[in-house]
Amino acid sequence: MSMSVGGGKKGPLVDMNVTPLIDVLLVLLIIFMVITPLTPRGLDALVPQPTPKNQHDTPDPSRTIVVSIEQGGGLKINQDPVTLAALGPRLEDIFKTRNEHIIFVKGDPDVAFGDVARVIDIAKGAGIDKIGLITKAIEEGS
């Protein structure tokens, strides 16, 4: 703030210098413009699309791979039991002859998210491109 002293009847005149405030504002603006593109993105989610009404062919269930995680820590690939250590090599064997590398992960509602994340990480390490999550619909009233 600057103050100019006048010799009149009105007393001292106070005039605020806003130049440093504008400088700080512009520096903050530049910082936010630089940081914004660097913010981490979340996971890309695949949302199931409804089938067109004129298309009646059903998907081949043998082509769909679902990894189920049970509450006790058990894993299944399409109802075939598998251990956590054998999950990666088993997925590599399944997908070495397929063009589309897509799986779905279905977890029990009481399973910790860390277990689901571990299965997703193993699937990514096995070369799976797209991973979908199957969730149980919440019934109303419960």
Coordinates of N, CA, C and O in Angstrom, one line a residue:
M1 N 0.8 -1.2 0.0 CA 0.0 0.0 0.0 C 0.9 1.2 0.0 O 1.9 1.2 0.6
S2 N 0.4 2.2 -0.7 CA 1.2 3.4 -0.7 C 0.3 4.5 -0.1 O -0.9 4.4 -0.1
M3 N 0.9 5.5 0.5 CA 0.2 6.5 1.2 C 0.8 7.8 0.7 O 2.0 8.0 0.7
S4 N 0.0 8.7 0.3 CA 0.4 10.0 -0.1 C -0.1 11.0 1.0 O -1.3 11.0 1.3
V5 N 0.7 11.8 1.4 CA 0.3 12.8 2.5 C 0.0 14.1 1.8 O 0.8 14.7 1.0
G6 N -1.2 14.6 2.0 CA -1.6 15.8 1.4 C -1.7 16.9 2.4 O -1.9 16.6 3.6
G7 N -1.6 18.1 2.0 CA -1.6 19.2 3.0 C -2.9 19.8 3.1 O -3.1 20.9 3.6
G8 N -4.0 19.2 2.6 CA -5.3 19.8 2.6 C -6.1 19.5 3.8 O -5.7 18.9 4.8
K9 N -7.4 19.8 3.7 CA -8.3 19.6 4.8 C -8.8 18.1 4.9 O -9.2 17.7 5.9
K10 N -8.6 17.4 3.8 CA -9.1 16.1 3.8 C -8.3 15.1 4.5 O -8.7 14.0 4.9
G11 N -7.1 15.3 4.8 CA -6.2 14.4 5.5 C -5.4 13.5 4.5 O -5.4 13.8 3.3
P12 N -4.8 12.5 5.0 CA -3.9 11.6 4.2 C -4.8 10.8 3.2 O -5.8 10.3 3.5
L13 N -4.3 10.7 1.9 CA -4.9 9.9 0.9 C -4.3 8.5 0.8 O -3.1 8.4 0.8
V14 N -5.1 7.5 0.9 CA -4.6 6.1 0.8 C -4.9 5.5 -0.5 O -6.1 5.5 -1.0
D15 N -3.9 5.0 -1.2 CA -4.1 4.4 -2.5 C -3.4 3.0 -2.5 O -2.2 2.9 -2.3
M16 N -4.2 2.0 -2.8 CA -3.7 0.6 -2.8 C -3.0 0.3 -4.1 O -3.5 0.5 -5.2
N17 N -1.8 -0.3 -4.0 CA -1.1 -0.7 -5.2 C -1.4 -2.2 -5.5 O -1.1 -3.1 -4.7
V18 N -2.1 -2.5 -6.6 CA -2.6 -3.8 -6.9 C -1.7 -4.6 -7.8 O -1.9 -5.7 -8.2
T19 N -0.6 -3.9 -8.3 CA 0.3 -4.6 -9.2 C 0.9 -5.9 -8.7 O 0.9 -6.9 -9.4
P20 N 1.4 -5.9 -7.4 CA 1.9 -7.2 -6.9 C 0.8 -8.3 -6.8 O 1.1 -9.5 -7.1
L21 N -0.4 -7.9 -6.5 CA -1.5 -8.9 -6.5 C -1.8 -9.5 -7.9 O -2.0 -10.7 -8.0
I22 N -1.7 -8.7 -8.9 CA -1.9 -9.2 -10.2 C -0.8 -10.1 -10.7 O -1.0 -11.1 -11.3
D23 N 0.4 -9.7 -10.3 CA 1.6 -10.6 -10.6 C 1.4 -12.0 -9.9 O 1.6 -13.0 -10.6
V24 N 1.0 -12.0 -8.7 CA 0.8 -13.3 -8.0 C -0.3 -14.1 -8.7 O -0.2 -15.3 -8.9
L25 N -1.4 -13.4 -9.0 CA -2.5 -14.1 -9.7 C -2.1 -14.7 -11.0 O -2.4 -15.8 -11.4
L26 N -1.3 -14.0 -11.8 CA -0.8 -14.5 -13.1 C 0.1 -15.7 -12.9 O 0.1 -16.6 -13.7
V27 N 1.0 -15.6 -11.9 CA 1.9 -16.8 -11.6 C 1.1 -18.0 -11.2 O 1.3 -19.1 -11.7
L28 N 0.0 -17.8 -10.4 CA -0.8 -19.0 -10.0 C -1.6 -19.5 -11.2 O -1.7 -20.7 -11.4
L29 N -2.0 -18.6 -12.1 CA -2.7 -19.1 -13.3 C -1.8 -19.9 -14.2 O -2.2 -21.0 -14.7
I30 N -0.6 -19.5 -14.4 CA 0.4 -20.2 -15.2 C 0.7 -21.6 -14.5 O 0.8 -22.6 -15.2
I31 N 0.8 -21.6 -13.2 CA 1.1 -22.9 -12.5 C 0.0 -23.9 -12.8 O 0.2 -25.0 -13.1
F32 N -1.3 -23.4 -12.6 CA -2.4 -24.3 -12.8 C -2.5 -24.8 -14.3 O -2.9 -25.9 -14.6
M33 N -2.2 -23.9 -15.2 CA -2.2 -24.3 -16.6 C -1.2 -25.3 -17.0 O -1.4 -26.2 -17.8
V34 N -0.1 -25.3 -16.3 CA 1.0 -26.3 -16.5 C 0.7 -27.6 -15.8 O 0.9 -28.7 -16.4
I35 N 0.1 -27.5 -14.6 CA -0.1 -28.8 -13.9 C -1.3 -29.5 -14.4 O -1.4 -30.8 -14.3
T36 N -2.4 -28.9 -14.9 CA -3.6 -29.5 -15.2 C -3.5 -30.7 -16.2 O -4.0 -31.7 -16.0
P37 N -2.7 -30.6 -17.3 CA -2.5 -31.7 -18.2 C -1.8 -32.9 -17.5 O -1.8 -34.0 -18.0
L38 N -1.1 -32.7 -16.4 CA -0.3 -33.7 -15.8 C -1.0 -34.5 -14.7 O -0.5 -35.4 -14.1
T39 N -2.3 -34.1 -14.5 CA -3.1 -34.8 -13.4 C -3.3 -36.2 -13.8 O -3.6 -36.5 -15.0
P40 N -3.2 -37.2 -12.9 CA -3.4 -38.6 -13.3 C -4.8 -38.9 -13.6 O -5.8 -38.3 -13.1
R41 N -5.0 -39.7 -14.6 CA -6.3 -40.2 -15.1 C -6.7 -41.5 -14.3 O -5.8 -42.2 -13.9
G42 N -7.9 -41.7 -14.3 CA -8.4 -43.0 -13.7 C -8.4 -44.1 -14.7 O -7.8 -44.0 -15.8
L43 N -8.9 -45.2 -14.3 CA -9.0 -46.3 -15.2 C -10.1 -46.1 -16.2 O -11.1 -45.5 -16.0
D44 N -9.8 -46.5 -17.5 CA -10.9 -46.4 -18.5 C -11.9 -47.5 -18.2 O -11.5 -48.7 -18.1
A45 N -13.1 -47.1 -18.2 CA -14.2 -48.1 -17.9 C -14.9 -48.4 -19.2 O -15.2 -47.6 -20.0
L46 N -15.2 -49.7 -19.4 CA -15.9 -50.2 -20.6 C -17.4 -50.3 -20.1 O -17.7 -51.1 -19.2
V47 N -18.3 -49.6 -20.7 CA -19.7 -49.6 -20.4 C -20.4 -50.6 -21.4 O -20.2 -50.4 -22.6
P48 N -21.1 -51.6 -20.9 CA -21.8 -52.5 -21.9 C -22.8 -51.7 -22.7 O -23.6 -50.9 -22.1
Q49 N -22.8 -51.9 -23.9 CA -23.8 -51.3 -24.8 C -24.9 -52.3 -25.1 O -24.7 -53.5 -25.3
P50 N -26.1 -51.8 -25.2 CA -27.2 -52.6 -25.6 C -27.1 -53.1 -27.0 O -26.6 -52.4 -27.9
T51 N -27.6 -54.4 -27.2 CA -27.5 -54.9 -28.6 C -28.6 -54.3 -29.4 O -29.7 -54.0 -29.0
P52 N -28.3 -54.0 -30.7 CA -29.3 -53.5 -31.6 C -30.5 -54.4 -31.7 O -30.3 -55.6 -31.6
K53 N -31.7 -53.9 -31.9 CA -32.9 -54.7 -31.9 C -32.9 -55.6 -33.2 O -33.5 -56.6 -33.1
N54 N -32.3 -55.2 -34.2 CA -32.3 -56.0 -35.4 C -31.2 -57.1 -35.4 O -31.2 -57.9 -36.3
Q55 N -30.4 -57.1 -34.5 CA -29.3 -58.1 -34.4 C -29.7 -59.2 -33.4 O -29.9 -58.9 -32.2
H56 N -29.8 -60.4 -33.8 CA -30.3 -61.5 -32.9 C -29.3 -62.5 -32.6 O -29.6 -63.5 -31.9
D57 N -28.1 -62.4 -33.1 CA -27.1 -63.5 -32.8 C -26.6 -63.3 -31.4 O -26.3 -62.2 -31.0
T58 N -26.5 -64.4 -30.7 CA -26.0 -64.3 -29.3 C -24.5 -64.5 -29.3 O -24.0 -65.3 -30.1
P59 N -23.9 -64.0 -28.3 CA -22.4 -64.2 -28.2 C -22.1 -65.6 -27.8 O -22.9 -66.3 -27.1
D60 N -21.0 -66.1 -28.3 CA -20.6 -67.5 -28.0 C -20.1 -67.5 -26.5 O -19.1 -66.8 -26.2
P61 N -20.7 -68.3 -25.7 CA -20.3 -68.3 -24.3 C -18.9 -68.9 -24.1 O -18.3 -68.7 -23.1
S62 N -18.5 -69.8 -25.0 CA -17.1 -70.3 -24.9 C -16.1 -69.3 -25.2 O -14.9 -69.5 -24.8
R63 N -16.4 -68.2 -25.8 CA -15.5 -67.1 -26.1 C -15.3 -66.1 -25.0 O -14.4 -65.4 -24.9
T64 N -16.3 -66.1 -24.1 CA -16.3 -65.2 -23.0 C -15.5 -65.8 -21.8 O -15.7 -66.9 -21.4
I65 N -14.5 -65.0 -21.3 CA -13.7 -65.5 -20.2 C -14.0 -64.7 -19.0 O -13.9 -63.4 -19.0
V66 N -14.5 -65.3 -17.9 CA -14.8 -64.7 -16.7 C -13.9 -65.3 -15.6 O -13.9 -66.5 -15.4
V67 N -13.2 -64.4 -14.9 CA -12.4 -64.8 -13.7 C -13.2 -64.4 -12.5 O -13.5 -63.3 -12.2
S68 N -13.6 -65.4 -11.7 CA -14.4 -65.2 -10.5 C -13.5 -65.3 -9.3 O -12.7 -66.2 -9.2
I69 N -13.7 -64.4 -8.4 CA -13.0 -64.3 -7.2 C -14.0 -64.6 -6.0 O -14.9 -63.9 -5.8
E70 N -13.7 -65.7 -5.3 CA -14.6 -66.1 -4.2 C -14.1 -65.6 -2.9 O -13.0 -65.1 -2.8
Q71 N -15.0 -65.6 -1.9 CA -14.7 -64.9 -0.6 C -13.5 -65.6 0.1 O -12.7 -65.0 0.7
G72 N -13.4 -66.9 -0.1 CA -12.3 -67.6 0.6 C -11.0 -67.4 -0.1 O -10.0 -68.0 0.4
G73 N -10.9 -66.7 -1.2 CA -9.7 -66.5 -1.9 C -9.5 -67.4 -3.1 O -8.5 -67.4 -3.8
G74 N -10.5 -68.2 -3.4 CA -10.5 -69.1 -4.5 C -10.7 -68.4 -5.8 O -11.5 -67.4 -5.9
L75 N -10.1 -68.9 -6.9 CA -10.3 -68.3 -8.2 C -10.8 -69.3 -9.2 O -10.5 -70.5 -9.1
K76 N -11.6 -68.9 -10.1 CA -12.1 -69.7 -11.1 C -12.1 -69.0 -12.5 O -12.4 -67.8 -12.5
I77 N -11.7 -69.7 -13.5 CA -11.8 -69.2 -14.9 C -12.9 -70.0 -15.5 O -12.7 -71.2 -15.8
N78 N -14.0 -69.4 -15.8 CA -15.2 -70.0 -16.4 C -15.5 -71.3 -15.6 O -15.6 -72.4 -16.2
Q79 N -15.6 -71.3 -14.3 CA -16.0 -72.4 -13.5 C -14.9 -73.4 -13.3 O -15.1 -74.5 -12.7
D80 N -13.7 -73.2 -13.9 CA -12.5 -74.1 -13.7 C -11.6 -73.5 -12.6 O -11.1 -72.4 -12.7
P81 N -11.5 -74.2 -11.4 CA -10.6 -73.7 -10.3 C -9.2 -73.5 -10.8 O -8.6 -74.3 -11.6
V82 N -8.6 -72.4 -10.3 CA -7.2 -72.1 -10.6 C -6.6 -71.4 -9.4 O -7.3 -70.7 -8.7
T83 N -5.3 -71.6 -9.2 CA -4.6 -70.9 -8.1 C -4.1 -69.5 -8.6 O -4.0 -69.2 -9.8
L84 N -3.8 -68.6 -7.7 CA -3.3 -67.3 -8.0 C -2.0 -67.4 -8.8 O -1.8 -66.6 -9.7
A85 N -1.1 -68.3 -8.4 CA 0.1 -68.4 -9.1 C 0.0 -68.9 -10.5 O 0.8 -68.6 -11.4
A86 N -1.0 -69.8 -10.8 CA -1.2 -70.3 -12.1 C -2.1 -69.5 -13.0 O -2.3 -69.8 -14.1
L87 N -2.7 -68.4 -12.4 CA -3.6 -67.6 -13.2 C -3.0 -66.9 -14.4 O -3.5 -67.0 -15.5
G88 N -1.8 -66.3 -14.2 CA -1.1 -65.7 -15.4 C -0.8 -66.6 -16.5 O -1.2 -66.3 -17.7
P89 N -0.1 -67.7 -16.2 CA 0.2 -68.7 -17.3 C -1.1 -69.2 -18.0 O -1.1 -69.5 -19.2
R90 N -2.1 -69.5 -17.2 CA -3.3 -70.0 -17.7 C -4.0 -69.0 -18.7 O -4.5 -69.4 -19.7
L91 N -4.0 -67.8 -18.3 CA -4.6 -66.7 -19.2 C -3.8 -66.6 -20.5 O -4.3 -66.4 -21.5
E92 N -2.4 -66.7 -20.3 CA -1.6 -66.6 -21.5 C -1.9 -67.8 -22.5 O -2.0 -67.6 -23.7
D93 N -2.1 -69.0 -21.9 CA -2.5 -70.1 -22.8 C -3.8 -69.9 -23.5 O -4.0 -70.3 -24.6
I94 N -4.8 -69.4 -22.8 CA -6.1 -69.2 -23.3 C -6.1 -68.2 -24.5 O -6.7 -68.4 -25.5
F95 N -5.3 -67.1 -24.3 CA -5.4 -66.0 -25.2 C -4.3 -66.0 -26.3 O -4.2 -65.1 -27.1
K96 N -3.4 -67.0 -26.4 CA -2.4 -67.0 -27.4 C -2.9 -67.3 -28.8 O -2.3 -67.0 -29.8
T97 N -4.1 -67.9 -28.9 CA -4.7 -68.1 -30.2 C -5.9 -67.2 -30.5 O -6.5 -67.3 -31.5
R98 N -6.2 -66.3 -29.6 CA -7.4 -65.4 -29.8 C -6.9 -64.0 -30.3 O -5.8 -63.6 -29.9
N99 N -7.8 -63.4 -31.0 CA -7.5 -62.0 -31.5 C -7.9 -61.0 -30.5 O -7.1 -60.0 -30.3
E100 N -9.0 -61.2 -29.8 CA -9.5 -60.2 -28.8 C -9.0 -60.7 -27.4 O -9.3 -61.8 -27.0
H101 N -8.3 -59.8 -26.8 CA -7.8 -60.1 -25.4 C -8.7 -59.4 -24.4 O -8.4 -58.3 -23.9
I102 N -9.9 -60.0 -24.1 CA -10.9 -59.3 -23.2 C -11.3 -60.4 -22.2 O -11.6 -61.5 -22.5
I103 N -11.3 -59.9 -20.9 CA -11.8 -60.8 -19.8 C -12.7 -60.0 -19.0 O -12.7 -58.7 -19.0
F104 N -13.5 -60.7 -18.2 CA -14.3 -60.0 -17.2 C -14.0 -60.6 -15.8 O -13.7 -61.8 -15.7
V105 N -13.9 -59.7 -14.8 CA -13.6 -60.1 -13.5 C -14.8 -59.9 -12.6 O -15.4 -58.8 -12.6
K106 N -15.2 -61.0 -12.0 CA -16.4 -61.0 -11.1 C -15.9 -61.3 -9.7 O -15.4 -62.4 -9.4
G107 N -16.2 -60.4 -8.8 CA -15.8 -60.6 -7.4 C -16.9 -60.8 -6.5 O -18.0 -60.1 -6.7
D108 N -16.8 -61.6 -5.5 CA -17.8 -61.7 -4.4 C -17.9 -60.3 -3.7 O -16.9 -59.6 -3.6
P109 N -19.1 -59.9 -3.3 CA -19.3 -58.6 -2.7 C -18.4 -58.4 -1.4 O -18.1 -57.3 -1.0
D110 N -18.1 -59.5 -0.7 CA -17.3 -59.4 0.5 C -15.8 -59.5 0.3 O -15.0 -59.5 1.3
V111 N -15.3 -59.6 -1.0 CA -13.9 -59.7 -1.3 C -13.3 -58.3 -1.2 O -13.9 -57.4 -1.7
A112 N -12.1 -58.3 -0.6 CA -11.4 -57.0 -0.6 C -11.0 -56.5 -2.0 O -10.7 -57.3 -2.8
F113 N -11.0 -55.2 -2.2 CA -10.6 -54.7 -3.5 C -9.2 -55.0 -3.9 O -8.9 -55.1 -5.0
G114 N -8.3 -55.2 -2.9 CA -6.9 -55.5 -3.2 C -6.8 -56.8 -3.9 O -6.0 -57.0 -4.8
D115 N -7.7 -57.8 -3.6 CA -7.7 -59.1 -4.3 C -8.1 -58.9 -5.8 O -7.5 -59.5 -6.7
V116 N -9.1 -58.1 -6.0 CA -9.6 -57.8 -7.3 C -8.5 -57.1 -8.1 O -8.2 -57.4 -9.3
A117 N -7.8 -56.1 -7.5 CA -6.8 -55.4 -8.1 C -5.6 -56.3 -8.5 O -4.9 -56.1 -9.5
R118 N -5.3 -57.3 -7.6 CA -4.2 -58.2 -7.9 C -4.5 -59.1 -9.1 O -3.7 -59.3 -10.0
V119 N -5.8 -59.5 -9.3 CA -6.2 -60.3 -10.4 C -6.1 -59.4 -11.7 O -5.6 -59.9 -12.7
I120 N -6.5 -58.2 -11.6 CA -6.4 -57.3 -12.8 C -5.0 -57.1 -13.1 O -4.6 -57.1 -14.3
D121 N -4.1 -56.9 -12.2 CA -2.7 -56.7 -12.4 C -2.1 -58.0 -13.1 O -1.3 -57.9 -14.1
I122 N -2.4 -59.2 -12.6 CA -2.0 -60.4 -13.3 C -2.5 -60.5 -14.7 O -1.7 -60.9 -15.6
A123 N -3.7 -60.1 -14.9 CA -4.3 -60.2 -16.3 C -3.6 -59.2 -17.2 O -3.3 -59.6 -18.4
K124 N -3.3 -58.0 -16.7 CA -2.5 -57.1 -17.5 C -1.1 -57.6 -17.9 O -0.6 -57.4 -19.0
G125 N -0.5 -58.3 -16.9 CA 0.8 -58.9 -17.1 C 0.7 -60.0 -18.1 O 1.7 -60.3 -18.8
A126 N -0.4 -60.7 -18.3 CA -0.6 -61.8 -19.2 C -0.9 -61.3 -20.6 O -1.1 -62.1 -21.5
G127 N -1.0 -60.0 -20.8 CA -1.3 -59.4 -22.1 C -2.7 -59.2 -22.4 O -3.1 -59.0 -23.6
I128 N -3.6 -59.1 -21.4 CA -5.0 -58.8 -21.7 C -5.1 -57.3 -21.9 O -4.7 -56.5 -21.2
D129 N -5.8 -57.0 -23.0 CA -6.0 -55.6 -23.4 C -7.1 -54.9 -22.6 O -6.9 -53.8 -22.1
K130 N -8.2 -55.5 -22.6 CA -9.4 -54.9 -22.0 C -9.9 -55.8 -20.9 O -10.1 -57.0 -21.0
I131 N -10.2 -55.2 -19.7 CA -10.7 -55.9 -18.6 C -12.0 -55.3 -18.1 O -12.1 -54.1 -17.8
G132 N -13.1 -56.0 -18.1 CA -14.4 -55.5 -17.6 C -14.7 -56.1 -16.2 O -14.2 -57.1 -15.8
L133 N -15.5 -55.3 -15.5 CA -15.8 -55.7 -14.1 C -17.3 -56.1 -14.1 O -18.1 -55.3 -14.6
I134 N -17.6 -57.2 -13.5 CA -19.0 -57.6 -13.4 C -19.4 -57.4 -11.9 O -18.8 -57.9 -11.0
T135 N -20.5 -56.6 -11.8 CA -20.9 -56.3 -10.4 C -22.3 -56.8 -10.2 O -23.1 -57.0 -11.2
K136 N -22.7 -57.1 -9.0 CA -24.0 -57.6 -8.7 C -24.9 -56.4 -8.5 O -24.6 -55.4 -7.8
A137 N -26.1 -56.4 -9.1 CA -27.0 -55.3 -9.0 C -27.5 -55.3 -7.5 O -27.8 -56.3 -6.9
I138 N -27.7 -54.1 -7.0 CA -28.2 -53.9 -5.7 C -29.7 -53.9 -5.7 O -30.3 -53.1 -6.4
E139 N -30.3 -54.8 -5.0 CA -31.8 -54.8 -5.0 C -32.3 -53.7 -4.2 O -31.7 -53.3 -3.1
E140 N -33.4 -53.1 -4.6 CA -34.0 -52.0 -3.9 C -34.6 -52.5 -2.6 O -35.2 -53.6 -2.6
G141 N -34.5 -51.7 -1.6 CA -35.2 -52.0 -0.3 C -34.3 -52.9 0.6 O -34.7 -53.1 1.7
S142 N -33.1 -53.3 0.2 CA -32.3 -54.0 1.1 C -31.0 -53.3 1.4 O -30.7 -52.3 0.9

